Coordinates of C-alpha atoms in Angstrom, one line a residue:
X1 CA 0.0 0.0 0.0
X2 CA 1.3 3.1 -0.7
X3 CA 2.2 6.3 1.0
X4 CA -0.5 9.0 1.5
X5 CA 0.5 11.8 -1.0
X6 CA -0.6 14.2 -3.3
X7 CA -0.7 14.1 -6.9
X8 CA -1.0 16.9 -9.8
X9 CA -2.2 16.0 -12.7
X10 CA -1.7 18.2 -16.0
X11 CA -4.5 18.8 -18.9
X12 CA -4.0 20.7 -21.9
X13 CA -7.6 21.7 -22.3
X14 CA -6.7 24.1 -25.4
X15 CA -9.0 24.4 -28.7
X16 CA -6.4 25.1 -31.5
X17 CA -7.9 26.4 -34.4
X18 CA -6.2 24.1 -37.5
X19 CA -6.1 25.8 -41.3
X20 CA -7.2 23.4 -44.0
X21 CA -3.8 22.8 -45.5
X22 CA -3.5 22.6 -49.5
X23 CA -7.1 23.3 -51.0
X24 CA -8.2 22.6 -54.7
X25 CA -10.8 21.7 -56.6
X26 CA -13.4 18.7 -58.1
X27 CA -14.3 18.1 -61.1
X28 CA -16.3 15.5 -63.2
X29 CA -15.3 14.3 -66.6
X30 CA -15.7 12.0 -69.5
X31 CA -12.3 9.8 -69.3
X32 CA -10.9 6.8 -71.3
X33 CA -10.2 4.9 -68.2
X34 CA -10.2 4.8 -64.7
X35 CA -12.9 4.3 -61.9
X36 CA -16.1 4.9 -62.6
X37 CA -18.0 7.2 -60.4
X38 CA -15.3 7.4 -57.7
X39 CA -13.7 10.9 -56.3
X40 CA -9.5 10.3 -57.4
X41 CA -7.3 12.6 -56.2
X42 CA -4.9 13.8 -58.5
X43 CA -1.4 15.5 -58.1
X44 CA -0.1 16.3 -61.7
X45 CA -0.5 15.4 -64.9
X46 CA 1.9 12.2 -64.9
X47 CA -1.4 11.3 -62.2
X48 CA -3.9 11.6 -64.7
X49 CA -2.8 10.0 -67.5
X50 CA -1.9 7.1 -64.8
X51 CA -5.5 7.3 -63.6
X52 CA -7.9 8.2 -66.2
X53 CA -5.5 7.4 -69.6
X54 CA -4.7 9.5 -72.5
X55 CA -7.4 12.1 -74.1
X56 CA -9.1 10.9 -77.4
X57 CA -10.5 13.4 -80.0
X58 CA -14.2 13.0 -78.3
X59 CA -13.1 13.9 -74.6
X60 CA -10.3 16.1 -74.9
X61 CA -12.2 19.5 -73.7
X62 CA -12.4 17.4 -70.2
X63 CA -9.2 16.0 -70.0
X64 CA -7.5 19.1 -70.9
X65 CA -9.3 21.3 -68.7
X66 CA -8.3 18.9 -65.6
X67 CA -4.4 18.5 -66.8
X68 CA -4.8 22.6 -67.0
X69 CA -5.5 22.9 -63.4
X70 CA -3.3 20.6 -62.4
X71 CA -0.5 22.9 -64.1
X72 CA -1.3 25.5 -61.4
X73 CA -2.4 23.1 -58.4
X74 CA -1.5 19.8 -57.1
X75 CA -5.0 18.7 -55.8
X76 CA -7.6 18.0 -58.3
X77 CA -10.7 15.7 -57.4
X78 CA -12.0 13.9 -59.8
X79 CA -14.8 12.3 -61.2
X80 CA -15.0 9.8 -63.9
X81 CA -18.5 9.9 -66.1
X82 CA -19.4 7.3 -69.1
X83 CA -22.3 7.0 -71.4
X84 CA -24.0 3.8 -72.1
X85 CA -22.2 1.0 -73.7
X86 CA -19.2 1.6 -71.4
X87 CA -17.4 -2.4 -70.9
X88 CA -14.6 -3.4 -69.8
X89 CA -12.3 -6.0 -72.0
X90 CA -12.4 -9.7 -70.5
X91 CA -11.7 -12.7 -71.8
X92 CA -15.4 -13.6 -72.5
X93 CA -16.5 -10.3 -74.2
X94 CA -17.5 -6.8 -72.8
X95 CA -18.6 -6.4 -69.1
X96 CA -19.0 -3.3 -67.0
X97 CA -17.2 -2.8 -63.9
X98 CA -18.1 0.1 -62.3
X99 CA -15.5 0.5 -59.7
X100 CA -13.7 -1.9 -57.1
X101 CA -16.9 -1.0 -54.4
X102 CA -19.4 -2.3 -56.7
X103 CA -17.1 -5.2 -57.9
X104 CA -16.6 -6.1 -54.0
X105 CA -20.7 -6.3 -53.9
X106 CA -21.9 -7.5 -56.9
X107 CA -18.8 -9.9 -58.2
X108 CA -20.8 -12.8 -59.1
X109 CA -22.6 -11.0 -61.9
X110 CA -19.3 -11.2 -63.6
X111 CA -18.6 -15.1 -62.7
X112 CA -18.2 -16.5 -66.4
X113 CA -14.9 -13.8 -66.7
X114 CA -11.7 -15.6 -65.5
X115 CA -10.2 -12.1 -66.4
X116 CA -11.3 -8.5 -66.7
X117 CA -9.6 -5.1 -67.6
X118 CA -9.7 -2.9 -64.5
X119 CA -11.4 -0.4 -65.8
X120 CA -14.5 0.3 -68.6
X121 CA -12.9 1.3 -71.8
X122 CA -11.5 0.7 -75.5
X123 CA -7.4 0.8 -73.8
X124 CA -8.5 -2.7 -72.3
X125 CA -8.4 -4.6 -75.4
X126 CA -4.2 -3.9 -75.2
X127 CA -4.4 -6.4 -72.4
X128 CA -2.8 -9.9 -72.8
X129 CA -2.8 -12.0 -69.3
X130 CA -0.4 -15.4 -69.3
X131 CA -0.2 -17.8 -66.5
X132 CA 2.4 -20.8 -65.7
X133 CA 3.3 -23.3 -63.3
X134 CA 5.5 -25.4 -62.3
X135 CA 4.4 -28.2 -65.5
X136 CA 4.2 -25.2 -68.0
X137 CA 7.1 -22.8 -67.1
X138 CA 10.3 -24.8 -69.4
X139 CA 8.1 -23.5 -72.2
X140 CA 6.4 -20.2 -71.4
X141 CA 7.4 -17.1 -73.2
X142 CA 7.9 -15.0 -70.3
X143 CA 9.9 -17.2 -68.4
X144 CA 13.1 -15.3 -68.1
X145 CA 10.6 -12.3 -66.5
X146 CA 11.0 -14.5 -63.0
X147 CA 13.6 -15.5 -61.1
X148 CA 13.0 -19.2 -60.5
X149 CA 9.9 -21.9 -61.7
X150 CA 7.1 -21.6 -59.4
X151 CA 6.8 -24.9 -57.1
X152 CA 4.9 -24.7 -53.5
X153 CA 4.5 -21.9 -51.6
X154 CA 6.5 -22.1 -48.0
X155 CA 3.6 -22.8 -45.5
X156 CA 2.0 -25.2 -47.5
X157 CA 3.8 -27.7 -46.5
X158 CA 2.2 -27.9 -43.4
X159 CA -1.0 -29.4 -44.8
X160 CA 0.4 -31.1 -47.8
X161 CA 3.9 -32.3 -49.1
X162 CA 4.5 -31.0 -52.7
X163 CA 1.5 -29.1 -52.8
X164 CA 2.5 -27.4 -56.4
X165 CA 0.4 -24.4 -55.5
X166 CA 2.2 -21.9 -57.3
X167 CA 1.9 -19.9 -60.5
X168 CA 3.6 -17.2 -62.0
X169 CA 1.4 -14.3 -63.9
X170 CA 2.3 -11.7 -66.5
X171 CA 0.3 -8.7 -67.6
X172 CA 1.4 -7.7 -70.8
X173 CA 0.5 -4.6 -73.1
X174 CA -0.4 -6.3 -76.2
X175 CA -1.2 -3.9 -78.2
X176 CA 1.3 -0.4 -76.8
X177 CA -2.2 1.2 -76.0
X178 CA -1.5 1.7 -72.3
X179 CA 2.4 2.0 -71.8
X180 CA 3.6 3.0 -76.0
X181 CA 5.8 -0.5 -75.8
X182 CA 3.7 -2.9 -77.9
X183 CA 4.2 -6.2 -75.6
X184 CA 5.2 -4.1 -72.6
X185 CA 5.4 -5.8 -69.5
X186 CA 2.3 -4.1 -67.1
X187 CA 2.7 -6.0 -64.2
X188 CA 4.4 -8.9 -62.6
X189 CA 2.6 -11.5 -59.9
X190 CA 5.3 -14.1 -59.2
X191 CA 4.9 -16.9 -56.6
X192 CA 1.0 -16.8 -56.5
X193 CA -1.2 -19.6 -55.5
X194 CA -4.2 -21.6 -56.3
X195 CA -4.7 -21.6 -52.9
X196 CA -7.8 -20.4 -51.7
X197 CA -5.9 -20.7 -48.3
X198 CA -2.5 -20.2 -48.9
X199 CA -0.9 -17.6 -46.6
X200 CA 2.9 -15.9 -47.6
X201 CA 5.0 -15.4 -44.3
X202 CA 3.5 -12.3 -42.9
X203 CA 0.3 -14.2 -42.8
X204 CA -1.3 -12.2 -46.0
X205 CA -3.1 -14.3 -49.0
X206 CA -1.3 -16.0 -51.3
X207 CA -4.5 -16.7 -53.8
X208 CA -4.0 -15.3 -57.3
X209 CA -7.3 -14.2 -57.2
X210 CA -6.8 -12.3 -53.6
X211 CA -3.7 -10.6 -54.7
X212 CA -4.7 -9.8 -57.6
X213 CA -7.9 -8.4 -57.0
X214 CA -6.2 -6.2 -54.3
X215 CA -3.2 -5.1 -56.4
X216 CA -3.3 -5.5 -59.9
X217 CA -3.7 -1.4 -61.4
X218 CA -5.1 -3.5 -64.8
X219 CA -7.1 -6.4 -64.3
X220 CA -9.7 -7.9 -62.3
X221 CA -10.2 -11.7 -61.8
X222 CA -14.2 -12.2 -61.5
X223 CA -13.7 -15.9 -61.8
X224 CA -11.3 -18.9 -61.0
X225 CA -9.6 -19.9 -64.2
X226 CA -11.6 -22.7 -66.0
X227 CA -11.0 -26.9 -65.1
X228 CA -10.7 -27.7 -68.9
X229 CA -7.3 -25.9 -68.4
X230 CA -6.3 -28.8 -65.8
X231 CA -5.4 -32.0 -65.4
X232 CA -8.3 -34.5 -64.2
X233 CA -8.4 -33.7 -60.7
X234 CA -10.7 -37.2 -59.8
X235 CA -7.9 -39.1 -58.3
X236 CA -4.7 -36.5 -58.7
X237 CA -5.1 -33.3 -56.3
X238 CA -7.4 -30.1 -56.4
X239 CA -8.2 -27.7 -59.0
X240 CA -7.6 -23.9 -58.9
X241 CA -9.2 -22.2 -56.0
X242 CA -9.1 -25.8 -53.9
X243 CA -7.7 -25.5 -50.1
X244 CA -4.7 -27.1 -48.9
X245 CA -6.5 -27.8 -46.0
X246 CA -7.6 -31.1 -48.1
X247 CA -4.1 -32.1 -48.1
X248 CA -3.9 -32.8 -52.0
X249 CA -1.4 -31.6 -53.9
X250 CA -2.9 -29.4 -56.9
X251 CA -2.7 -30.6 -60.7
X252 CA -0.5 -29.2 -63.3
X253 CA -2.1 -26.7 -66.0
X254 CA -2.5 -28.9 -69.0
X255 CA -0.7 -25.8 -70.7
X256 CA 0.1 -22.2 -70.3
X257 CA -3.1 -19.7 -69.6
X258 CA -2.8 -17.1 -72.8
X259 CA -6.0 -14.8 -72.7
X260 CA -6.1 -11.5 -74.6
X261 CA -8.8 -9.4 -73.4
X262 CA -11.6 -8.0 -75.7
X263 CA -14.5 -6.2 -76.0
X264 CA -13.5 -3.1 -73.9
X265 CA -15.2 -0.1 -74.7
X266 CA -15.8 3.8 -74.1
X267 CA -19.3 3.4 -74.1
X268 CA -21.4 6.5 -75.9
X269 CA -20.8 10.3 -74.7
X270 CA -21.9 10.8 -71.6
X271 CA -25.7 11.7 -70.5
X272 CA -26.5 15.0 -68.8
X273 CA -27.8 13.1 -65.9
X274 CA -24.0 11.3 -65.8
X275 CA -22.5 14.4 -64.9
X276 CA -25.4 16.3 -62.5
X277 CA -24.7 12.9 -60.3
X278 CA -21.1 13.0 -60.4
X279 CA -21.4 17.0 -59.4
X280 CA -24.0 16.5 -56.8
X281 CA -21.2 14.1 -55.3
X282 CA -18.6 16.2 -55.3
X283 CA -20.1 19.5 -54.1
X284 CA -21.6 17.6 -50.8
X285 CA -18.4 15.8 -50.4
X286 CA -17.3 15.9 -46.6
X287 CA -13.3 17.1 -48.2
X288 CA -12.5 20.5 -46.5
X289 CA -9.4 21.0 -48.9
X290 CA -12.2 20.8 -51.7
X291 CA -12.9 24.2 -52.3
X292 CA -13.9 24.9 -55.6
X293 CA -15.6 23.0 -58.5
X294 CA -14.6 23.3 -62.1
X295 CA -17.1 22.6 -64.8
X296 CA -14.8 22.3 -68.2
X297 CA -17.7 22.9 -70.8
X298 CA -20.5 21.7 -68.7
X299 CA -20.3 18.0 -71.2
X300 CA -21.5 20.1 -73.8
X301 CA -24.0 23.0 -75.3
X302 CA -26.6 20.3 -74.6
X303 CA -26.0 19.4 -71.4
X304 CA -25.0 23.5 -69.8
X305 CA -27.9 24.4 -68.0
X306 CA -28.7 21.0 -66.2
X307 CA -25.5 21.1 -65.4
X308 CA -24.4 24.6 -64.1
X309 CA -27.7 24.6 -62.3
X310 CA -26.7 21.4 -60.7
X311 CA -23.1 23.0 -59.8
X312 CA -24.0 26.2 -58.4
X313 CA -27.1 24.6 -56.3
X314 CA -24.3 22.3 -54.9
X315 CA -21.9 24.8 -54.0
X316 CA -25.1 26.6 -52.0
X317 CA -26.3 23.9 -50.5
X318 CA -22.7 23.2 -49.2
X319 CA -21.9 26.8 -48.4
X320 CA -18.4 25.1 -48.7
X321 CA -17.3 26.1 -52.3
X322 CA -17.7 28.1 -55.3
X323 CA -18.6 26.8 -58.7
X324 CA -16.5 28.1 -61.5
X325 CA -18.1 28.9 -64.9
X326 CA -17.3 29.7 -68.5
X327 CA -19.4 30.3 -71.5
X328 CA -20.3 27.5 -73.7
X329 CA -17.8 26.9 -76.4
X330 CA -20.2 28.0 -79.2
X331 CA -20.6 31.4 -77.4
X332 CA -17.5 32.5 -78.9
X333 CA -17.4 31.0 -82.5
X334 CA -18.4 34.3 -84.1
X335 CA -15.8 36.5 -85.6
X336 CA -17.8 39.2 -84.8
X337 CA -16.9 40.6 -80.8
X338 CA -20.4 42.1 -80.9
X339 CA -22.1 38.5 -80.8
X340 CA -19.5 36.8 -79.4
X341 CA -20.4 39.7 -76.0
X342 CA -24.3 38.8 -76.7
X343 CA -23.8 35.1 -76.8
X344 CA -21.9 35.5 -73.7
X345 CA -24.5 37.9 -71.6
X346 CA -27.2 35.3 -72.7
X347 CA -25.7 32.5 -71.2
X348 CA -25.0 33.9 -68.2
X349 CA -28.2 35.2 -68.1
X350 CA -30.0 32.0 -68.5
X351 CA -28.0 30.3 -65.1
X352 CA -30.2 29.9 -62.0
X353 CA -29.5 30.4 -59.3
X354 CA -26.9 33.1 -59.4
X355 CA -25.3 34.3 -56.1
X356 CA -22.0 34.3 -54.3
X357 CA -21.3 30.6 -54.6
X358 CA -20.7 30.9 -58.4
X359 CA -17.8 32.9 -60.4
X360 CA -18.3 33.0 -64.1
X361 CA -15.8 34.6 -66.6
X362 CA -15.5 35.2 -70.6
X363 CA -12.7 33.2 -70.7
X364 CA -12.5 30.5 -73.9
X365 CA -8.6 30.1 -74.8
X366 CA -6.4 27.9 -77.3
X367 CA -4.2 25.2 -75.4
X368 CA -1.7 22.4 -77.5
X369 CA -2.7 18.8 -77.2
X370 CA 0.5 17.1 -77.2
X371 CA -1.1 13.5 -76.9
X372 CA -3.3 14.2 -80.3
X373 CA -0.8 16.8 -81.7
X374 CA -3.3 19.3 -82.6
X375 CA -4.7 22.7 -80.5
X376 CA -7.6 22.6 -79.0
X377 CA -10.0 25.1 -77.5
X378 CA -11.2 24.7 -73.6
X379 CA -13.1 26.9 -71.6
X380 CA -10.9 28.7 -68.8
X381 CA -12.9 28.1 -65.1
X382 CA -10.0 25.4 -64.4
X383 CA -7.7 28.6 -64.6
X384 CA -9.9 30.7 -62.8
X385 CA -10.3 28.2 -59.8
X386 CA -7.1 27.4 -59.7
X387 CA -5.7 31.0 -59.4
X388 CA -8.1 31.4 -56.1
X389 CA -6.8 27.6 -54.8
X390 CA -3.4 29.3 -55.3
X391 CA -3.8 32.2 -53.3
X392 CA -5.5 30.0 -50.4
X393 CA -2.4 27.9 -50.3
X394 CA 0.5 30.6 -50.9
X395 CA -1.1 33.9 -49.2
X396 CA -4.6 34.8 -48.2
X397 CA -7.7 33.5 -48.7
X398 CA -9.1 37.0 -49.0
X399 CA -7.1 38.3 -51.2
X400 CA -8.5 38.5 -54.8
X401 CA -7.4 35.4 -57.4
X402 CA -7.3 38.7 -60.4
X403 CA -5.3 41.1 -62.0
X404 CA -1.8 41.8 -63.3
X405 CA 0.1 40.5 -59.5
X406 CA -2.1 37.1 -59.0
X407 CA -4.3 36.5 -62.5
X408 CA -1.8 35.7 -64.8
X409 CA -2.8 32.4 -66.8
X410 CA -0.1 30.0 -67.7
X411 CA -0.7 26.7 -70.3
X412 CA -2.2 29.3 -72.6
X413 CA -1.5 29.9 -76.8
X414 CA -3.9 32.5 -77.0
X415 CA -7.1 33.6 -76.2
X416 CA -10.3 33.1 -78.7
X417 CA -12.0 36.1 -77.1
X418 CA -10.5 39.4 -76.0
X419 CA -13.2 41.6 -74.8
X420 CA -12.7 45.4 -75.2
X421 CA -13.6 48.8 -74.2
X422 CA -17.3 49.1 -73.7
X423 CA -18.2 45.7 -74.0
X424 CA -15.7 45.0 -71.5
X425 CA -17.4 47.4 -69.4
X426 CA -21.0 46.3 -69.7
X427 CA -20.3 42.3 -68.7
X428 CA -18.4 43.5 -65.5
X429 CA -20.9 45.7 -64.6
X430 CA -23.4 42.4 -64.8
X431 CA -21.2 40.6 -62.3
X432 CA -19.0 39.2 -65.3
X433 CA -15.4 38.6 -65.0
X434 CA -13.2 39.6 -67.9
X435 CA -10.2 37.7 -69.0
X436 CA -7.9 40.0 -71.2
X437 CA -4.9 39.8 -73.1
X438 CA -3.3 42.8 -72.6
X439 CA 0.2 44.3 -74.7
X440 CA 3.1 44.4 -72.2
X441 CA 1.5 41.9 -69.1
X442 CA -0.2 39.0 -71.2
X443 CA -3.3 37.0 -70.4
X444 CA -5.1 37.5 -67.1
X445 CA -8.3 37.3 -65.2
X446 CA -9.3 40.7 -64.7
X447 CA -12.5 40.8 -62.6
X448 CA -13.3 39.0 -58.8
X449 CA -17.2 39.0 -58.9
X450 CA -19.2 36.4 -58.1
X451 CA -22.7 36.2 -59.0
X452 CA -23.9 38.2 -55.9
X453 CA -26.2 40.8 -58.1
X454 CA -27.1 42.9 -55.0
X455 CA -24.4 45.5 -53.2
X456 CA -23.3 43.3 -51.0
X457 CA -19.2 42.6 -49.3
X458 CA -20.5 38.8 -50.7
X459 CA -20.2 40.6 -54.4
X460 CA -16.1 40.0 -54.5
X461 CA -14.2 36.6 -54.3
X462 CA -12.0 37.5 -51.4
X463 CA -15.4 37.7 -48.8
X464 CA -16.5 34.9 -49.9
X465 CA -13.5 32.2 -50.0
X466 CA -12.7 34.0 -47.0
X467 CA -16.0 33.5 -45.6
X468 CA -15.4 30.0 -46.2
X469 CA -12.5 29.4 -44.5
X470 CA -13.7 30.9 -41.7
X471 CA -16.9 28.4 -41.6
X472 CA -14.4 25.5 -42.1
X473 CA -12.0 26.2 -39.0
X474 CA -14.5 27.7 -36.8
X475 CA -16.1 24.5 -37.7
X476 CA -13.4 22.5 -36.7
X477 CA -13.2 24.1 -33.5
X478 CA -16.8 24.0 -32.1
X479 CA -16.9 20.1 -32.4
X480 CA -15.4 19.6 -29.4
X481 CA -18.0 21.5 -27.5
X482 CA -20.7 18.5 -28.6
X483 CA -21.6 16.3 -25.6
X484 CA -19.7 18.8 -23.0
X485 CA -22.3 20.9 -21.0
X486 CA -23.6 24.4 -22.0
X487 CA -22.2 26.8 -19.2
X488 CA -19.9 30.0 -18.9
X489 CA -16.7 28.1 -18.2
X490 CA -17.3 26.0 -22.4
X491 CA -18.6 29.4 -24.0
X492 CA -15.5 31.2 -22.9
X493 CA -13.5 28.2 -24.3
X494 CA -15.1 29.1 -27.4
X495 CA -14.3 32.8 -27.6
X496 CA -11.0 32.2 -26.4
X497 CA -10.0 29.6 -29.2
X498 CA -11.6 32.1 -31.7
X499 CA -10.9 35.5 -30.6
X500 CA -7.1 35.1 -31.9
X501 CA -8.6 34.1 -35.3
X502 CA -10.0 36.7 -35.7
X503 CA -7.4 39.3 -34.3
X504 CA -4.7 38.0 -36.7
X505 CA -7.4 38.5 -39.6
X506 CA -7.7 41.8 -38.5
X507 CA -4.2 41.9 -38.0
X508 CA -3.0 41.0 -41.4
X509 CA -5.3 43.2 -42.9
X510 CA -8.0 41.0 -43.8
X511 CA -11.2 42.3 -42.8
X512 CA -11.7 45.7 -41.2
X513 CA -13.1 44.1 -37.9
X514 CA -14.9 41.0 -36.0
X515 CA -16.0 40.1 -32.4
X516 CA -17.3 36.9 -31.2
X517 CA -20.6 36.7 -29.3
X518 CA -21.2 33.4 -26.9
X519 CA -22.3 34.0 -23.4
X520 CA -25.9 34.2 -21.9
X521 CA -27.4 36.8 -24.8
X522 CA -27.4 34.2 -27.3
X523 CA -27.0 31.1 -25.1
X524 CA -30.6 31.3 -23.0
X525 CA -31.9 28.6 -20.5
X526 CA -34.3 28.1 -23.6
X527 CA -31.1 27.2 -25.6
X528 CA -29.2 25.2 -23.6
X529 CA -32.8 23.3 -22.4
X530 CA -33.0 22.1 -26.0
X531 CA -29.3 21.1 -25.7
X532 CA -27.7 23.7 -28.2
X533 CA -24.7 25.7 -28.2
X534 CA -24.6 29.3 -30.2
X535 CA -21.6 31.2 -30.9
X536 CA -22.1 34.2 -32.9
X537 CA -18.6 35.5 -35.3
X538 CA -19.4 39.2 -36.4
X539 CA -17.4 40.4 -39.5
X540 CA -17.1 43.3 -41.3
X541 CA -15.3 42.5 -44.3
X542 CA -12.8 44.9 -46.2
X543 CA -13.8 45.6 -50.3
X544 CA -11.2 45.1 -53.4
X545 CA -10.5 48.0 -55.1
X546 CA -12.1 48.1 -58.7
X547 CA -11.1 51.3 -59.9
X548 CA -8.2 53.4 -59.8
X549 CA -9.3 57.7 -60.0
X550 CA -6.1 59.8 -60.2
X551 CA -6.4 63.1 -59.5

């Protein structure tokens, strides 16, 4: 028993206010390959043509406009979309194969495919899968891609002597499609097992199907590789995807497994209802670096309105991000500037709702597509968002994304519109940001409205990203005061934790002034009887300058 004695105990009860870190944006696109319906993060272009392939003359507006934000940002979100008809190759025809979730749940639809590609799409039918073992490896072609023959794996002997488990497996690129080496080696699975049970050393599964299912960035196996490619198992040993719990040894393949996959496709062009789903996931995702959504050209003149109607209710609904617009690529076909402005003032008329969630700018600009060797025209709200995800992650969020010190563009051959002089002057005044070239300084977003139409601080870009900044980390913050109890000692907590906030806003010339507001005013017995907790943050935000008089 010990000593009586007293003991101090020490509690860091502190709320620190965390920033978000790197913030970027979402965006949903028609793609050659990749996960369907999935959000992917994305860090460069290398990324995307890992993740979502090459573009293709049909999709290039929406591969280009993600690879031109990624030339800015390192944090793109994306979204793959596909029309009907979208397969992926297998050895036994087309089959779609959403993404790994759905495969997980609804595998045996897919049970007569001993193979699949990974993903939906036409770069499948590169894929050529080859297996050996231990009765087929003296004569397989890509023998000298392993080390040693395959034999039986290390714990099996434990159930069976000579289990001759294992199997080599090759992915190769057929056809150059994926990698540019026709017969390129993809991937490698050496050492693998027909094993259902097989375990390696660490205790992880050893079953070709398990590992590569779980691994494999190309194929899928759906489907335990057919008996007719076995040896009689009635009196030798167990078939592929047997246990060595039985204590058989397995038969030999009666030859090597050669299967070229076919009957991938891209499917049609997307659907309009494709890409609202894909947007409605991304603006109510959960991501706080997610700040702002692209829209490339919306999927098409077709599909604009359903679309940036979707996007902008999103961001609202959210309050967590702004959607970035552009006009639709036929807006700006004319030669004539005078219709080209019309065109443009129409379509931004005709999106609903408009309000401070939503940036839209002239911008339409000529890029080089190195993959197709051609230029190609894409609208510029991947330039515009990622200007504002740049001045979130390298100074302030308040600080406007425009002008000749933060609204240069980069990745750009020229612009297809210039607007001018009074036309210039009539879309601003409607909330519409210009994007100039101008002789001397080059090409640059030169406007930070959103689509607040009434006089309002929530009119300019820098209240409103700041705004939500603020809502994210204040946020953050308050979450700890769930399930504590509603008293003066938690609501000072609260003011203390954001009181500094606020003061090194203020401080760094961010807004012109705040106070925070949680004690009995707004925190009644009526309030904390129903168990809820009110803090009130007061801002007064500082205004962008928009015009320069000298005198």
């Amino acid at each position: 028993m010990s000593l009586p004695s007293v003991k101090t105990i020490e509690r860091d009860l502190t709320v620190n206010l965390q920033l978000t870190g790197t913030i970027g944006a979402g965006f949903a696109g028609n793609f050659n390959w990749g996960e369907i319906g999935v959000k992917t993060k994305l860090q460069d272009d290398v990324d995307l043509v890992n993740r979502f392939g090459k573009p293709s003359l049909t999709n290039s507006v929406d591969w280009l406009s993600a690879e031109n934000f990624l030339k800015y940002v390192p944090n793109l979100t994306v979204v793959r979309v596909v029309g009907e008809d979208a397969a992926n190759a297998s050895n036994n025809g087309g089959v779609l194969i959403r993404n790994f979730d759905e495969y997980q749940l609804t595998g045996s639809s897919v049970l007569t495919h001993q193979f699949a590609a990974r993903y939906a799409g036409a770069i499948g039918n590169s894929i050529t899968v080859s297996v050996a073992d231990a009765a087929t490896y003296s004569t397989w072609s890509y023998r000298t891609q392993f080390d040693t023959a395959p034999a039986s794996s290390d714990r099996s002997a434990a159930f069976v002597a000579n289990a001759n488990d294992e199997m080599h497996v090759i992915v190769i690129d057929r056809l150059g499609l994926i990698s540019g080496v026709i017969g390129g080696v993809l991937e490698k699975f050496p050492y693998v097992s027909k094993a259902v049970d097989a375990l390696d050393g660490s205790g992880q599964s050893l079953y070709y199907k398990s590992v590569i299912d779980n691994r494999s960035q190309y194929i899928y196996v759906p489907d335990v590789i057919q008996a007719i490619a076995q040896e009689d198992p009635t009196t030798i040993g167990s078939l592929i995807g047997g246990a060595l719990l039985t204590g058989k040894p397995f038969v030999d393949l009666l030859a090597t497994i050669d299967v070229n996959l076919a009957g991938g496709s891209n499917g049609d062009l997307p659907l309009v209802a494709d890409y609202v789903t894909a947007y409605e996931d991304l603006c109510s995702s959960d991501d706080a670096s997610l700040r702002t959504i692209i829209t490339g050209n919306c999927g098409g003149d077709a599909n604009y309105a359903a679309v940036s109607t979707a996007v902008v209710t999103g961001c609202t609904e959210s309050s967590a991000r702004v959607a970035f617009l552009s006009p639709k690529l036929s807006d700006v076909q004319s030669s004539n500037p005078a219709t080209v402005k019309t065109n443009i003032i129409a379509t931004y008329n005709s999106i609903s709702p408009k309000n401070s969630y939503m940036h839209f700018s002239t911008g339409v600009k000529m890029v080089f597509d190195k993959y197709n060797n051609r230029y190609a025209i894409i609208p510029t709200n991947s330039d515009d968002a990622a200007l504002y995800c740049n001045i979130g992650n390298t100074g302030e969020h308040w600080q406007s994304g425009a002008g000749y010190a933060r609204g240069k563009y980069r990745n750009t051959v020229k612009l297809v519109y210039n607007p001018k002089g009074v036309d210039a002057d009539e879309m601003s005044r409607l909330g519409i940001n210009n994007v100039i070239n101008e002789n001397g300084e080059g090409i640059m977003l030169f406007g930070d409205r959103t689509g607040q139409g009434k006089n309002s601080p929530f009119r300019f870009m820098g209240t409103r990203m700041l705004f939500i900044e603020l809502r994210y980390v204040i946020k953050n913050a308050a979450k700890f005061n769930l399930f504590e109890f509603n008293t003066d000692y938690t609501r000072s907590q609260f003011v203390n934790s954001t009181e500094p906030l606020i003061r090194e806003y203020r401080g760094k010339n961010g807004i012109a002034d705040g106070t925070v507001i949680c004690d009995g005013r707004n925190n009644p017995t009526s309030v904390i009887e129903r168990g809820e907790f009110v803090g009130s943050i007061i801002i007064k935000p500082k205004y962008s300058i928009q015009n320069v008089i000298l005198n």
